[in-house]
PDB file of C-alpha atoms in Angstrom:
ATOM      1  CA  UNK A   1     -25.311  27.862 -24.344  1.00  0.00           C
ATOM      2  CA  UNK A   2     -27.162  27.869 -20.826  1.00  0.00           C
ATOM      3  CA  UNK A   3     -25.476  28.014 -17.622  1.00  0.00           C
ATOM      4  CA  UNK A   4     -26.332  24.173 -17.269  1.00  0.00           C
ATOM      5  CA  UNK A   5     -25.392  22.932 -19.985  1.00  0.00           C
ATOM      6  CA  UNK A   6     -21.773  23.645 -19.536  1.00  0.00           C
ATOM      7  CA  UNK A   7     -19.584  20.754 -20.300  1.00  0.00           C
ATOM      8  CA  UNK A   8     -16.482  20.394 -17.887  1.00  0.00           C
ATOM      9  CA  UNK A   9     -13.257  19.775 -19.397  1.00  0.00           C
ATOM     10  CA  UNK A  10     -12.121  16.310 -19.576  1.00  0.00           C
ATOM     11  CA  UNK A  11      -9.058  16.619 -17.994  1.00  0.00           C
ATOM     12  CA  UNK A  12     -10.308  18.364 -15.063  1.00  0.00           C
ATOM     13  CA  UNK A  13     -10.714  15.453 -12.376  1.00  0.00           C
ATOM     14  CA  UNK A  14     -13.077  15.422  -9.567  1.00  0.00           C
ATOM     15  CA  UNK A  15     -13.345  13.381  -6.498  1.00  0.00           C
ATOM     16  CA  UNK A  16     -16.329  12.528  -4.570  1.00  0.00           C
ATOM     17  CA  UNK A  17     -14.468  13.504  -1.158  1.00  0.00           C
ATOM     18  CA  UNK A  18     -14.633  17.487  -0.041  1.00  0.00           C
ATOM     19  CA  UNK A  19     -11.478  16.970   2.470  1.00  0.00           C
ATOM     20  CA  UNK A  20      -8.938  14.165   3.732  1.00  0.00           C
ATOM     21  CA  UNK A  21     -10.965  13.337   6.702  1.00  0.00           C
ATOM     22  CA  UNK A  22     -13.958  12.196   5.387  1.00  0.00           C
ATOM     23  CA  UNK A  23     -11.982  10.495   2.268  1.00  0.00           C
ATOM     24  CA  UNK A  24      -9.845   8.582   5.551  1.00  0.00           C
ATOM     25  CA  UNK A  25     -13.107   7.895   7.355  1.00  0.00           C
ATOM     26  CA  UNK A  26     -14.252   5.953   3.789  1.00  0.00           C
ATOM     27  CA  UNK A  27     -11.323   4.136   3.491  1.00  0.00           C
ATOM     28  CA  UNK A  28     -10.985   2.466   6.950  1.00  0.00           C
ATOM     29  CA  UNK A  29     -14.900   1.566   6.650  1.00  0.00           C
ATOM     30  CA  UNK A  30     -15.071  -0.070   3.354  1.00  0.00           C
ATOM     31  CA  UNK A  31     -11.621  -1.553   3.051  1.00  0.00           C
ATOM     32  CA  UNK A  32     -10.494  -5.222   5.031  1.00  0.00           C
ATOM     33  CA  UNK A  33      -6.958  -4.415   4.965  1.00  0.00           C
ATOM     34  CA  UNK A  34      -7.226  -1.552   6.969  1.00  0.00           C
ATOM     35  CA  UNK A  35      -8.978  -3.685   9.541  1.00  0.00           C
ATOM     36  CA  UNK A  36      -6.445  -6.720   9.333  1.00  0.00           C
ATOM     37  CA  UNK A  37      -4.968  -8.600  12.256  1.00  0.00           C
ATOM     38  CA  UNK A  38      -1.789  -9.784  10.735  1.00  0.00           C
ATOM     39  CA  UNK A  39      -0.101  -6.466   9.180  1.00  0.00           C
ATOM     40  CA  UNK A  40      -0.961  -2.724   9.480  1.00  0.00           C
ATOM     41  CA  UNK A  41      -1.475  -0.412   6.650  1.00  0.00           C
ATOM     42  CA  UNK A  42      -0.606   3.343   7.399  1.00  0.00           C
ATOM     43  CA  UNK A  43      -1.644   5.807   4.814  1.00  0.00           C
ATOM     44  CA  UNK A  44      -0.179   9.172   4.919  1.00  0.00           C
ATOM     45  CA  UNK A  45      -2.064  12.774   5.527  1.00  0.00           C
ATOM     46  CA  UNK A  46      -0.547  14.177   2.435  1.00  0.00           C
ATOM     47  CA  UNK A  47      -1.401  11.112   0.247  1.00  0.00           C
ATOM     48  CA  UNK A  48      -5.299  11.367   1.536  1.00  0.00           C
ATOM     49  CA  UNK A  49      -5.291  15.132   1.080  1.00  0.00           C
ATOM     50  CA  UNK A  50      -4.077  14.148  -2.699  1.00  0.00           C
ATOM     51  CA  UNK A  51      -6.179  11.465  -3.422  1.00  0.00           C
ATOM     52  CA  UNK A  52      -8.961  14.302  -2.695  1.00  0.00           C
ATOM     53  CA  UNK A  53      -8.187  16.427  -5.362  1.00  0.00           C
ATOM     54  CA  UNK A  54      -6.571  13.797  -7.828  1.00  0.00           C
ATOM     55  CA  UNK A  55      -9.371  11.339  -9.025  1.00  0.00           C
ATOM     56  CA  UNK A  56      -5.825   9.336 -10.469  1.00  0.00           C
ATOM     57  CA  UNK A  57      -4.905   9.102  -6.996  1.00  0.00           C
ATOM     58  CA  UNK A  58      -7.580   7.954  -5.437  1.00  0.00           C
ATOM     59  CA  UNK A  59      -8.172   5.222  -8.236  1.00  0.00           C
ATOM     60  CA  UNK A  60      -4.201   4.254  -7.807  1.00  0.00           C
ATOM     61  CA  UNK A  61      -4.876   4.265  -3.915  1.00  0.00           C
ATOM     62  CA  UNK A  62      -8.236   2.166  -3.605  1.00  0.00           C
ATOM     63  CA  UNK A  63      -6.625  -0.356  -6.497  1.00  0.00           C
ATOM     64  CA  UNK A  64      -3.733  -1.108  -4.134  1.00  0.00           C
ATOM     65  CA  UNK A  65      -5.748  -1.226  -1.397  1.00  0.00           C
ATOM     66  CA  UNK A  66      -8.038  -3.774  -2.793  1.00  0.00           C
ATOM     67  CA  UNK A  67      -4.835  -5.742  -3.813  1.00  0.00           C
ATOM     68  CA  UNK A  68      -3.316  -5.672  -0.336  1.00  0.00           C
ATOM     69  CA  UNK A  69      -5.078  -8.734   1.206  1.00  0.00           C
ATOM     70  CA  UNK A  70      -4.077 -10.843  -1.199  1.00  0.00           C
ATOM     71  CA  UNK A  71      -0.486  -9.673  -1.622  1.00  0.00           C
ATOM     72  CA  UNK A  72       0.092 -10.110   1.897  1.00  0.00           C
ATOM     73  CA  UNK A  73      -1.425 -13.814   2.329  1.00  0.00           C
ATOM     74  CA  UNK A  74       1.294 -14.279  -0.734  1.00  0.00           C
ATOM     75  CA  UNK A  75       3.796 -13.206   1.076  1.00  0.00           C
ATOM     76  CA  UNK A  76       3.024 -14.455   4.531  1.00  0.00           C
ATOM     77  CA  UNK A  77       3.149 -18.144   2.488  1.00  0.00           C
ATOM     78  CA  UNK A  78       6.315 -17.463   0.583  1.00  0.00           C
ATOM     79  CA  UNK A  79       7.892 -16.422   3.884  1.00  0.00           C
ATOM     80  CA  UNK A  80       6.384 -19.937   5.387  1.00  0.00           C
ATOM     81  CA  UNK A  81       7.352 -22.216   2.383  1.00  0.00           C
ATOM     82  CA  UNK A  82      11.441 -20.851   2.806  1.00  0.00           C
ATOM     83  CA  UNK A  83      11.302 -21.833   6.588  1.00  0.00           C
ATOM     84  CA  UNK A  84       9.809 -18.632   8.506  1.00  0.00           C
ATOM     85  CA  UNK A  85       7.136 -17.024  10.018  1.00  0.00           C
ATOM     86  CA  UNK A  86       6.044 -13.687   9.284  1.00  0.00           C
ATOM     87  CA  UNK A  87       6.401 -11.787  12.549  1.00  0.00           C
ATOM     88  CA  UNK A  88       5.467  -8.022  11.467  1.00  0.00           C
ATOM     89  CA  UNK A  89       4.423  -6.674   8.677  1.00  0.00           C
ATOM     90  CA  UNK A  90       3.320  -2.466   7.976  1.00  0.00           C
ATOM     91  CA  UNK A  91       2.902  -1.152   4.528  1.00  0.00           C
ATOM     92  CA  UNK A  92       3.587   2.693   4.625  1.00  0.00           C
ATOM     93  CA  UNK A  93       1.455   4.391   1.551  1.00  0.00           C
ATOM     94  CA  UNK A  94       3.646   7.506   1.902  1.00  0.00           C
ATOM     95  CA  UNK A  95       3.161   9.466  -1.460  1.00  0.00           C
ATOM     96  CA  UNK A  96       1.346   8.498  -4.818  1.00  0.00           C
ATOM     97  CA  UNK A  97       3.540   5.462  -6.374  1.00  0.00           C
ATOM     98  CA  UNK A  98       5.293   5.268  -3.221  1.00  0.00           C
ATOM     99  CA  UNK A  99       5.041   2.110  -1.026  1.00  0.00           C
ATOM    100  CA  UNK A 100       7.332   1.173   1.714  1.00  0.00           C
ATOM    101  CA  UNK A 101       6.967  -2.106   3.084  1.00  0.00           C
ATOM    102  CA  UNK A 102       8.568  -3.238   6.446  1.00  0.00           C
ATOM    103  CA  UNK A 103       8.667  -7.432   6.588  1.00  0.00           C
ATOM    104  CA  UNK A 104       9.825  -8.856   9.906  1.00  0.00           C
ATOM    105  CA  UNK A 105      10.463 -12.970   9.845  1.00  0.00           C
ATOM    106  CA  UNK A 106      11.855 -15.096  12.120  1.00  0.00           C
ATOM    107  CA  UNK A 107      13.748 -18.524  11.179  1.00  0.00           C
ATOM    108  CA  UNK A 108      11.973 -21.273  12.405  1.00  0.00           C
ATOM    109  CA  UNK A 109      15.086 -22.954  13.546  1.00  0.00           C
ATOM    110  CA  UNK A 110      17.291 -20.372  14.638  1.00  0.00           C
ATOM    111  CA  UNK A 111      14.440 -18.053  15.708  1.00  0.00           C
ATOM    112  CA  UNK A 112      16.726 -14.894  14.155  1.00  0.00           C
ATOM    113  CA  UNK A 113      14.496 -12.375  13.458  1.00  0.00           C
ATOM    114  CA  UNK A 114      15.254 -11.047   9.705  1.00  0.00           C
ATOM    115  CA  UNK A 115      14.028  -7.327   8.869  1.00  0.00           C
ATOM    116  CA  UNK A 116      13.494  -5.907   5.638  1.00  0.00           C
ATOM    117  CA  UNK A 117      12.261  -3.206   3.673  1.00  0.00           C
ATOM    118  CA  UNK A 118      10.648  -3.186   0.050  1.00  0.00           C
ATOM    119  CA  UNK A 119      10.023  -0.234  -1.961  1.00  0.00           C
ATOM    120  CA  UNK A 120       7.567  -0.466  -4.517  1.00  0.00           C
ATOM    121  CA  UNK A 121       5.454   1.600  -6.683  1.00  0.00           C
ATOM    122  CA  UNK A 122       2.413  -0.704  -6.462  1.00  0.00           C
ATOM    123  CA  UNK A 123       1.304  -3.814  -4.407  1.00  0.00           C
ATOM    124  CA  UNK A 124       1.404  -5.557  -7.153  1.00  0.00           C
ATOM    125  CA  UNK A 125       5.593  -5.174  -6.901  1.00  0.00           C
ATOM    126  CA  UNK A 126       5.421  -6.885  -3.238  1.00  0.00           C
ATOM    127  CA  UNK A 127       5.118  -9.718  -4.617  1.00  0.00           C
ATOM    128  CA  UNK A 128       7.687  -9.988  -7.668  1.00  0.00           C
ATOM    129  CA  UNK A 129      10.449  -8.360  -5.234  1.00  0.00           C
ATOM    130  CA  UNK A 130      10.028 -11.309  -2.665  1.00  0.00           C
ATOM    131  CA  UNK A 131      10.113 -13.818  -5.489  1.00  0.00           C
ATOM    132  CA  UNK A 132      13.091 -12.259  -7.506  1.00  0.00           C
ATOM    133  CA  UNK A 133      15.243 -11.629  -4.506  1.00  0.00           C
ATOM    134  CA  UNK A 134      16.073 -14.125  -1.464  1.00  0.00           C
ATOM    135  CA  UNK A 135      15.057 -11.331   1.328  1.00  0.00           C
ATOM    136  CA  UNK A 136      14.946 -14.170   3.717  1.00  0.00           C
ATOM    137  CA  UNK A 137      17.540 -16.017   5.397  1.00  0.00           C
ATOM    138  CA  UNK A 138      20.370 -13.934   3.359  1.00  0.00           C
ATOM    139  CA  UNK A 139      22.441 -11.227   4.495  1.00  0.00           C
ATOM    140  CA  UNK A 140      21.997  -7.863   3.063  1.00  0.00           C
ATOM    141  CA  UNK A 141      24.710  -7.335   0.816  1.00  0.00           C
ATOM    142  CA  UNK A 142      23.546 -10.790  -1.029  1.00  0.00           C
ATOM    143  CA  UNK A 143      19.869  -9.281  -1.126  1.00  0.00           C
ATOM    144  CA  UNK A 144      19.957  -7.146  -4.114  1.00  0.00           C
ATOM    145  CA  UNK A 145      17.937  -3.688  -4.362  1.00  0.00           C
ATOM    146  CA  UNK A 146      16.869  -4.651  -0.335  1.00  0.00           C
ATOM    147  CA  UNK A 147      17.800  -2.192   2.849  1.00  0.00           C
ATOM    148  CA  UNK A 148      17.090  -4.977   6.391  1.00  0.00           C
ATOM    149  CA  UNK A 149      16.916  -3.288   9.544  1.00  0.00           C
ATOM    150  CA  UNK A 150      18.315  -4.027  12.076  1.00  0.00           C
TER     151      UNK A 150
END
């Protein structure tokens, strides 16, 4: 067998991204939620560095990120259809499978600012956490599997 004609092993992933920079540079050019006006993303060092040498990473982090505007108008009208106006709104990608989503309403008639924070494994989770618990309007203890801020 020649030199070129190596195979590479299957398992052996490869990315198309030589270091975190340039793969960060990529992602806040070619992806809208990065850009949006009415919530901030924040992606982690460690999580670019990994999605450099990981092609699963990178595939689990541009999938979520092409989710995200979507997700969010979701949850900006479930947060409007219960009374409330989404105030802030910053989705920490901290790790691989590790989301942390800060959600900041205010009730429209009391103007009481409600904080809380959803940890998910996907985007895709956002969404069935809001629906399955009341983080709204309810106090903390009666919001299940939800920490608010205060």
């Amino acid at each position: 067998m020649r030199k070129d004609d190596k195979k590479e092993p299957e398992n052996e992933l490869h990315t198309r991204y030589k270091n975190p920079s340039e793969y960060e540079k990529y992602i806040k050019r070619n992806y809208a939620c990065m850009r949006a006006d009415s919530y901030k993303v924040e992606i982690s060092q460690r999580l670019y560095y990994r999605a450099t040498k990981d092609k699963a990473i990178e595939k689990w982090l541009e999938q979520n990120l092409n989710m995200l505007p979507d997700c969010m108008k979701n949850l900006n009208d479930m947060v409007t259809v219960t009374g409330g106006r989404m105030v802030s709104c910053i989705c920490h990608m901290n790790n691989y499978n590790n989301i942390s989503t800060e959600i900041g309403a205010a009730d429209k008639v009391s103007r009481q600012i409600t904080r809380s924070i959803i940890r998910t494994t996907s985007v895709g989770e956002i969404e069935e956490q809001v629906k399955y618990n009341s983080i709204f309007w309810t106090s903390e203890a009666e919001s299940a599997g939800f920490k608010a801020k205060a």
